[in-house]
mmCIF file of C-alpha atoms in Angstrom:
data_model
loop_
_atom_site.group_PDB
_atom_site.id
_atom_site.type_symbol
_atom_site.label_atom_id
_atom_site.label_comp_id
_atom_site.label_asym_id
_atom_site.label_seq_id
_atom_site.Cartn_x
_atom_site.Cartn_y
_atom_site.Cartn_z
ATOM 1 C CA UNK Q 1 -14.894 3.911 -18.766
ATOM 2 C CA UNK Q 2 -12.774 7.130 -17.925
ATOM 3 C CA UNK Q 3 -8.874 6.506 -16.857
ATOM 4 C CA UNK Q 4 -8.695 6.727 -13.545
ATOM 5 C CA UNK Q 5 -12.524 4.425 -13.131
ATOM 6 C CA UNK Q 6 -10.654 1.626 -11.490
ATOM 7 C CA UNK Q 7 -9.143 3.408 -8.282
ATOM 8 C CA UNK Q 8 -12.101 5.775 -8.459
ATOM 9 C CA UNK Q 9 -14.208 2.794 -7.379
ATOM 10 C CA UNK Q 10 -11.222 1.028 -5.435
ATOM 11 C CA UNK Q 11 -10.896 4.317 -3.626
ATOM 12 C CA UNK Q 12 -14.642 4.594 -2.828
ATOM 13 C CA UNK Q 13 -14.921 0.522 -1.869
ATOM 14 C CA UNK Q 14 -11.948 0.941 1.159
ATOM 15 C CA UNK Q 15 -14.091 3.696 2.202
ATOM 16 C CA UNK Q 16 -16.955 2.034 3.089
ATOM 17 C CA UNK Q 17 -15.385 -1.538 3.420
ATOM 18 C CA UNK Q 18 -13.279 0.968 6.652
ATOM 19 C CA UNK Q 19 -16.594 2.552 7.577
ATOM 20 C CA UNK Q 20 -18.411 -0.879 8.402
ATOM 21 C CA UNK Q 21 -15.233 -2.228 10.309
ATOM 22 C CA UNK Q 22 -15.479 0.924 12.164
ATOM 23 C CA UNK Q 23 -18.945 0.997 13.037
ATOM 24 C CA UNK Q 24 -19.026 -2.946 13.343
ATOM 25 C CA UNK Q 25 -15.770 -2.671 15.814
ATOM 26 C CA UNK Q 26 -17.915 -3.052 19.090
ATOM 27 C CA UNK Q 27 -19.957 -5.580 18.722
ATOM 28 C CA UNK Q 28 -16.648 -8.113 17.484
ATOM 29 C CA UNK Q 29 -14.779 -9.562 20.135
ATOM 30 C CA UNK Q 30 -10.718 -8.902 21.144
ATOM 31 C CA UNK Q 31 -10.635 -12.299 20.351
ATOM 32 C CA UNK Q 32 -10.925 -12.782 16.647
ATOM 33 C CA UNK Q 33 -9.648 -8.800 16.163
ATOM 34 C CA UNK Q 34 -6.440 -10.789 17.998
ATOM 35 C CA UNK Q 35 -6.783 -13.525 15.218
ATOM 36 C CA UNK Q 36 -7.677 -11.457 12.407
ATOM 37 C CA UNK Q 37 -4.897 -9.617 13.155
ATOM 38 C CA UNK Q 38 -2.599 -12.634 13.472
ATOM 39 C CA UNK Q 39 -3.556 -13.466 10.006
ATOM 40 C CA UNK Q 40 -2.851 -10.106 7.873
ATOM 41 C CA UNK Q 41 0.805 -10.203 10.132
ATOM 42 C CA UNK Q 42 1.307 -13.244 8.159
ATOM 43 C CA UNK Q 43 -0.456 -13.362 5.006
ATOM 44 C CA UNK Q 44 1.890 -9.931 4.336
ATOM 45 C CA UNK Q 45 5.486 -11.602 5.351
ATOM 46 C CA UNK Q 46 4.460 -14.440 3.502
ATOM 47 C CA UNK Q 47 3.171 -12.120 0.646
ATOM 48 C CA UNK Q 48 6.867 -10.570 0.938
ATOM 49 C CA UNK Q 49 8.121 -13.416 0.799
ATOM 50 C CA UNK Q 50 6.667 -14.342 -2.304
ATOM 51 C CA UNK Q 51 7.718 -11.096 -4.121
ATOM 52 C CA UNK Q 52 10.914 -11.448 -2.722
ATOM 53 C CA UNK Q 53 11.637 -14.618 -4.476
ATOM 54 C CA UNK Q 54 9.941 -14.501 -7.775
ATOM 55 C CA UNK Q 55 11.844 -11.779 -8.823
ATOM 56 C CA UNK Q 56 15.630 -10.899 -10.332
ATOM 57 C CA UNK Q 57 16.512 -7.343 -9.476
ATOM 58 C CA UNK Q 58 19.113 -5.369 -10.078
ATOM 59 C CA UNK Q 59 21.193 -5.356 -7.107
ATOM 60 C CA UNK Q 60 23.074 -2.852 -6.562
ATOM 61 C CA UNK Q 61 20.040 -0.120 -8.374
ATOM 62 C CA UNK Q 62 17.775 -1.486 -5.912
ATOM 63 C CA UNK Q 63 20.048 -1.077 -3.657
ATOM 64 C CA UNK Q 64 20.976 2.612 -4.203
ATOM 65 C CA UNK Q 65 17.060 2.876 -4.931
ATOM 66 C CA UNK Q 66 16.111 2.185 -1.608
ATOM 67 C CA UNK Q 67 19.225 3.753 0.146
ATOM 68 C CA UNK Q 68 18.395 6.729 -2.095
ATOM 69 C CA UNK Q 69 14.116 6.657 -1.685
ATOM 70 C CA UNK Q 70 14.539 6.276 2.797
ATOM 71 C CA UNK Q 71 17.138 9.207 2.714
ATOM 72 C CA UNK Q 72 14.311 11.592 0.982
ATOM 73 C CA UNK Q 73 11.724 9.834 3.376
ATOM 74 C CA UNK Q 74 13.522 10.370 6.559
ATOM 75 C CA UNK Q 75 14.546 14.201 5.378
ATOM 76 C CA UNK Q 76 11.040 14.921 4.982
ATOM 77 C CA UNK Q 77 10.077 13.298 7.798
ATOM 78 C CA UNK Q 78 6.927 11.221 5.679
ATOM 79 C CA UNK Q 79 5.365 8.594 8.140
ATOM 80 C CA UNK Q 80 6.118 11.611 11.340
ATOM 81 C CA UNK Q 81 3.819 13.914 9.696
ATOM 82 C CA UNK Q 82 0.930 10.877 8.907
ATOM 83 C CA UNK Q 83 0.775 10.258 12.087
ATOM 84 C CA UNK Q 84 -0.091 14.257 13.080
ATOM 85 C CA UNK Q 85 -2.013 13.996 10.767
ATOM 86 C CA UNK Q 86 -4.002 10.892 12.372
ATOM 87 C CA UNK Q 87 -3.509 12.476 16.176
ATOM 88 C CA UNK Q 88 -5.727 15.698 14.769
ATOM 89 C CA UNK Q 89 -8.487 13.991 13.459
ATOM 90 C CA UNK Q 90 -8.991 11.529 16.315
ATOM 91 C CA UNK Q 91 -6.803 8.503 14.955
ATOM 92 C CA UNK Q 92 -4.354 7.285 18.310
ATOM 93 C CA UNK Q 93 -2.461 5.035 15.703
ATOM 94 C CA UNK Q 94 -0.477 5.251 12.567
ATOM 95 C CA UNK Q 95 -0.159 1.775 11.715
ATOM 96 C CA UNK Q 96 -3.589 1.175 10.445
ATOM 97 C CA UNK Q 97 -2.892 3.695 7.402
ATOM 98 C CA UNK Q 98 0.200 1.881 7.280
ATOM 99 C CA UNK Q 99 -0.500 -1.367 6.914
ATOM 100 C CA UNK Q 100 -3.063 -0.557 4.361
ATOM 101 C CA UNK Q 101 -1.056 1.679 2.381
ATOM 102 C CA UNK Q 102 1.048 -1.577 2.169
ATOM 103 C CA UNK Q 103 -1.668 -3.994 1.300
ATOM 104 C CA UNK Q 104 -3.235 -1.475 -0.737
ATOM 105 C CA UNK Q 105 -0.994 -0.396 -2.863
ATOM 106 C CA UNK Q 106 2.018 -3.598 -3.842
ATOM 107 C CA UNK Q 107 2.253 -5.692 -6.132
ATOM 108 C CA UNK Q 108 1.631 -6.984 -9.608
ATOM 109 C CA UNK Q 109 -2.315 -6.513 -9.594
ATOM 110 C CA UNK Q 110 -1.861 -3.075 -8.294
ATOM 111 C CA UNK Q 111 0.950 -2.197 -11.344
ATOM 112 C CA UNK Q 112 -0.607 -4.450 -13.951
ATOM 113 C CA UNK Q 113 -4.203 -3.075 -13.162
ATOM 114 C CA UNK Q 114 -3.379 0.371 -13.376
ATOM 115 C CA UNK Q 115 -1.378 -0.009 -16.874
ATOM 116 C CA UNK Q 116 -4.070 -1.815 -18.320
ATOM 117 C CA UNK Q 117 -6.749 0.600 -17.736
ATOM 118 C CA UNK Q 118 -4.168 3.875 -18.926
ATOM 119 C CA UNK Q 119 -2.956 1.781 -21.298
ATOM 120 C CA UNK Q 120 -6.320 -0.825 -22.551
ATOM 121 C CA UNK Q 121 -8.555 1.295 -20.894
ATOM 122 C CA UNK Q 122 -9.851 -1.811 -19.306
ATOM 123 C CA UNK Q 123 -10.619 -2.347 -16.384
ATOM 124 C CA UNK Q 124 -10.692 -5.779 -15.333
ATOM 125 C CA UNK Q 125 -7.630 -6.542 -12.741
ATOM 126 C CA UNK Q 126 -8.231 -3.210 -11.312
ATOM 127 C CA UNK Q 127 -12.161 -3.340 -10.316
ATOM 128 C CA UNK Q 128 -11.344 -7.103 -8.576
ATOM 129 C CA UNK Q 129 -9.070 -5.609 -6.575
ATOM 130 C CA UNK Q 130 -10.862 -3.325 -5.788
ATOM 131 C CA UNK Q 131 -12.937 -5.657 -4.275
ATOM 132 C CA UNK Q 132 -10.572 -7.820 -2.240
ATOM 133 C CA UNK Q 133 -8.980 -4.140 -0.669
ATOM 134 C CA UNK Q 134 -12.331 -3.447 0.149
ATOM 135 C CA UNK Q 135 -13.234 -6.551 2.491
ATOM 136 C CA UNK Q 136 -9.330 -6.308 3.735
ATOM 137 C CA UNK Q 137 -10.109 -2.685 4.878
ATOM 138 C CA UNK Q 138 -13.836 -3.822 6.778
ATOM 139 C CA UNK Q 139 -11.487 -6.515 8.646
ATOM 140 C CA UNK Q 140 -8.841 -3.677 9.007
ATOM 141 C CA UNK Q 141 -10.296 -0.845 10.131
ATOM 142 C CA UNK Q 142 -12.285 -3.181 12.528
ATOM 143 C CA UNK Q 143 -8.700 -4.299 14.126
ATOM 144 C CA UNK Q 144 -6.458 -0.944 13.216
ATOM 145 C CA UNK Q 145 -9.188 1.555 13.109
ATOM 146 C CA UNK Q 146 -9.583 4.986 11.458
ATOM 147 C CA UNK Q 147 -6.129 4.800 9.865
ATOM 148 C CA UNK Q 148 -6.830 2.622 7.120
ATOM 149 C CA UNK Q 149 -10.089 5.167 5.875
ATOM 150 C CA UNK Q 150 -7.477 7.311 5.149
ATOM 151 C CA UNK Q 151 -5.022 5.215 3.334
ATOM 152 C CA UNK Q 152 -8.090 5.125 0.034
ATOM 153 C CA UNK Q 153 -6.670 8.719 0.077
ATOM 154 C CA UNK Q 154 -3.106 7.055 -0.381
ATOM 155 C CA UNK Q 155 -4.902 4.360 -2.922
ATOM 156 C CA UNK Q 156 -6.713 7.191 -5.253
ATOM 157 C CA UNK Q 157 -3.114 9.452 -5.132
ATOM 158 C CA UNK Q 158 -0.524 6.708 -5.909
ATOM 159 C CA UNK Q 159 -3.317 4.853 -8.333
ATOM 160 C CA UNK Q 160 -4.112 7.055 -9.765
ATOM 161 C CA UNK Q 161 -0.530 8.564 -10.661
ATOM 162 C CA UNK Q 162 0.738 4.892 -12.236
ATOM 163 C CA UNK Q 163 -2.287 5.082 -14.408
ATOM 164 C CA UNK Q 164 -2.202 8.537 -15.514
ATOM 165 C CA UNK Q 165 1.779 7.685 -16.399
ATOM 166 C CA UNK Q 166 0.512 4.771 -18.280
ATOM 167 C CA UNK Q 167 -2.014 6.707 -20.244
ATOM 168 C CA UNK Q 168 0.217 9.520 -21.036
ATOM 169 C CA UNK Q 169 3.079 7.779 -21.661
ATOM 170 C CA UNK Q 170 2.181 4.178 -23.077
ATOM 171 C CA UNK Q 171 3.502 0.797 -21.038
ATOM 172 C CA UNK Q 172 6.023 2.791 -19.531
ATOM 173 C CA UNK Q 173 7.461 0.730 -16.875
ATOM 174 C CA UNK Q 174 10.298 -1.892 -18.437
ATOM 175 C CA UNK Q 175 10.454 -5.357 -17.547
ATOM 176 C CA UNK Q 176 13.027 -4.954 -14.738
ATOM 177 C CA UNK Q 177 11.299 -1.638 -13.221
ATOM 178 C CA UNK Q 178 8.515 -3.376 -12.936
ATOM 179 C CA UNK Q 179 11.580 -6.266 -11.286
ATOM 180 C CA UNK Q 180 13.000 -3.543 -8.926
ATOM 181 C CA UNK Q 181 9.297 -2.541 -7.886
ATOM 182 C CA UNK Q 182 7.699 -6.057 -7.312
ATOM 183 C CA UNK Q 183 11.258 -6.748 -4.935
ATOM 184 C CA UNK Q 184 10.874 -3.575 -3.125
ATOM 185 C CA UNK Q 185 7.369 -4.048 -2.555
ATOM 186 C CA UNK Q 186 8.088 -7.662 -0.917
ATOM 187 C CA UNK Q 187 10.671 -5.735 1.221
ATOM 188 C CA UNK Q 188 8.569 -2.893 1.910
ATOM 189 C CA UNK Q 189 5.921 -5.492 2.683
ATOM 190 C CA UNK Q 190 7.848 -7.582 5.034
ATOM 191 C CA UNK Q 191 9.216 -4.994 7.147
ATOM 192 C CA UNK Q 192 4.807 -4.282 7.933
ATOM 193 C CA UNK Q 193 4.595 -7.733 8.615
ATOM 194 C CA UNK Q 194 6.742 -8.565 10.954
ATOM 195 C CA UNK Q 195 5.553 -4.833 12.747
ATOM 196 C CA UNK Q 196 2.198 -6.095 12.820
ATOM 197 C CA UNK Q 197 3.462 -8.293 15.280
ATOM 198 C CA UNK Q 198 5.044 -6.482 16.994
ATOM 199 C CA UNK Q 199 9.051 -6.179 15.857
ATOM 200 C CA UNK Q 200 10.292 -3.023 14.262
ATOM 201 C CA UNK Q 201 8.800 -0.470 16.086
ATOM 202 C CA UNK Q 202 11.267 1.647 15.569
ATOM 203 C CA UNK Q 203 11.671 1.195 11.906
ATOM 204 C CA UNK Q 204 8.797 3.576 10.401
ATOM 205 C CA UNK Q 205 8.297 1.769 6.821
ATOM 206 C CA UNK Q 206 5.924 4.949 5.166
ATOM 207 C CA UNK Q 207 9.454 6.932 5.052
ATOM 208 C CA UNK Q 208 10.909 4.121 3.624
ATOM 209 C CA UNK Q 209 7.783 4.267 0.662
ATOM 210 C CA UNK Q 210 9.313 6.719 -1.907
ATOM 211 C CA UNK Q 211 12.028 3.890 -2.625
ATOM 212 C CA UNK Q 212 9.070 1.878 -3.775
ATOM 213 C CA UNK Q 213 8.189 4.996 -5.989
ATOM 214 C CA UNK Q 214 11.724 5.785 -7.507
ATOM 215 C CA UNK Q 215 12.168 2.290 -8.378
ATOM 216 C CA UNK Q 216 9.427 2.692 -10.859
ATOM 217 C CA UNK Q 217 10.592 5.320 -13.452
ATOM 218 C CA UNK Q 218 14.983 4.716 -12.473
#
């Protein structure tokens, strides 16, 4: 298997799961959709808290990374651009895209899976994640709509970048960078969970996402 094979399967299963979720949405009672989205919101909050608790970051560096990454994301209006893109294609909200992107790319399975595939050609972990993401995308898309489907392309880009870097430069993530990234990711997951519950509506989580990318390299 070639480097990036697991990520390609991951993105394909998200596309497939989202397609089935969108088709099945009309047959699912609204009460069931509400229950599913509340469960996803709670799980996102719990996973975010777990990541914050388990990782010991370099506090000052994380503060600078979040400040810099957030400033960059707001300057280029990342979330606003995604919102316009999805509206042009019939999407009614960016919430599904942002929620799916955070859930599918933040966490140890993503980081470790991409590094293992890039350095050792072992796709086992990333393929396990792909199956879980496929099922999750079905539930998410039935509740949050078309934006979840487009998250597959974000996953392809983000995980492909990590795998490529690991392939060409070895295990480029230091232990401190991994802790910093997971800590930042935990914070992003908490913000996403709160937005799922209708809180912090004015907070543009995707504009803070560059902080996570930067924490991988600095």
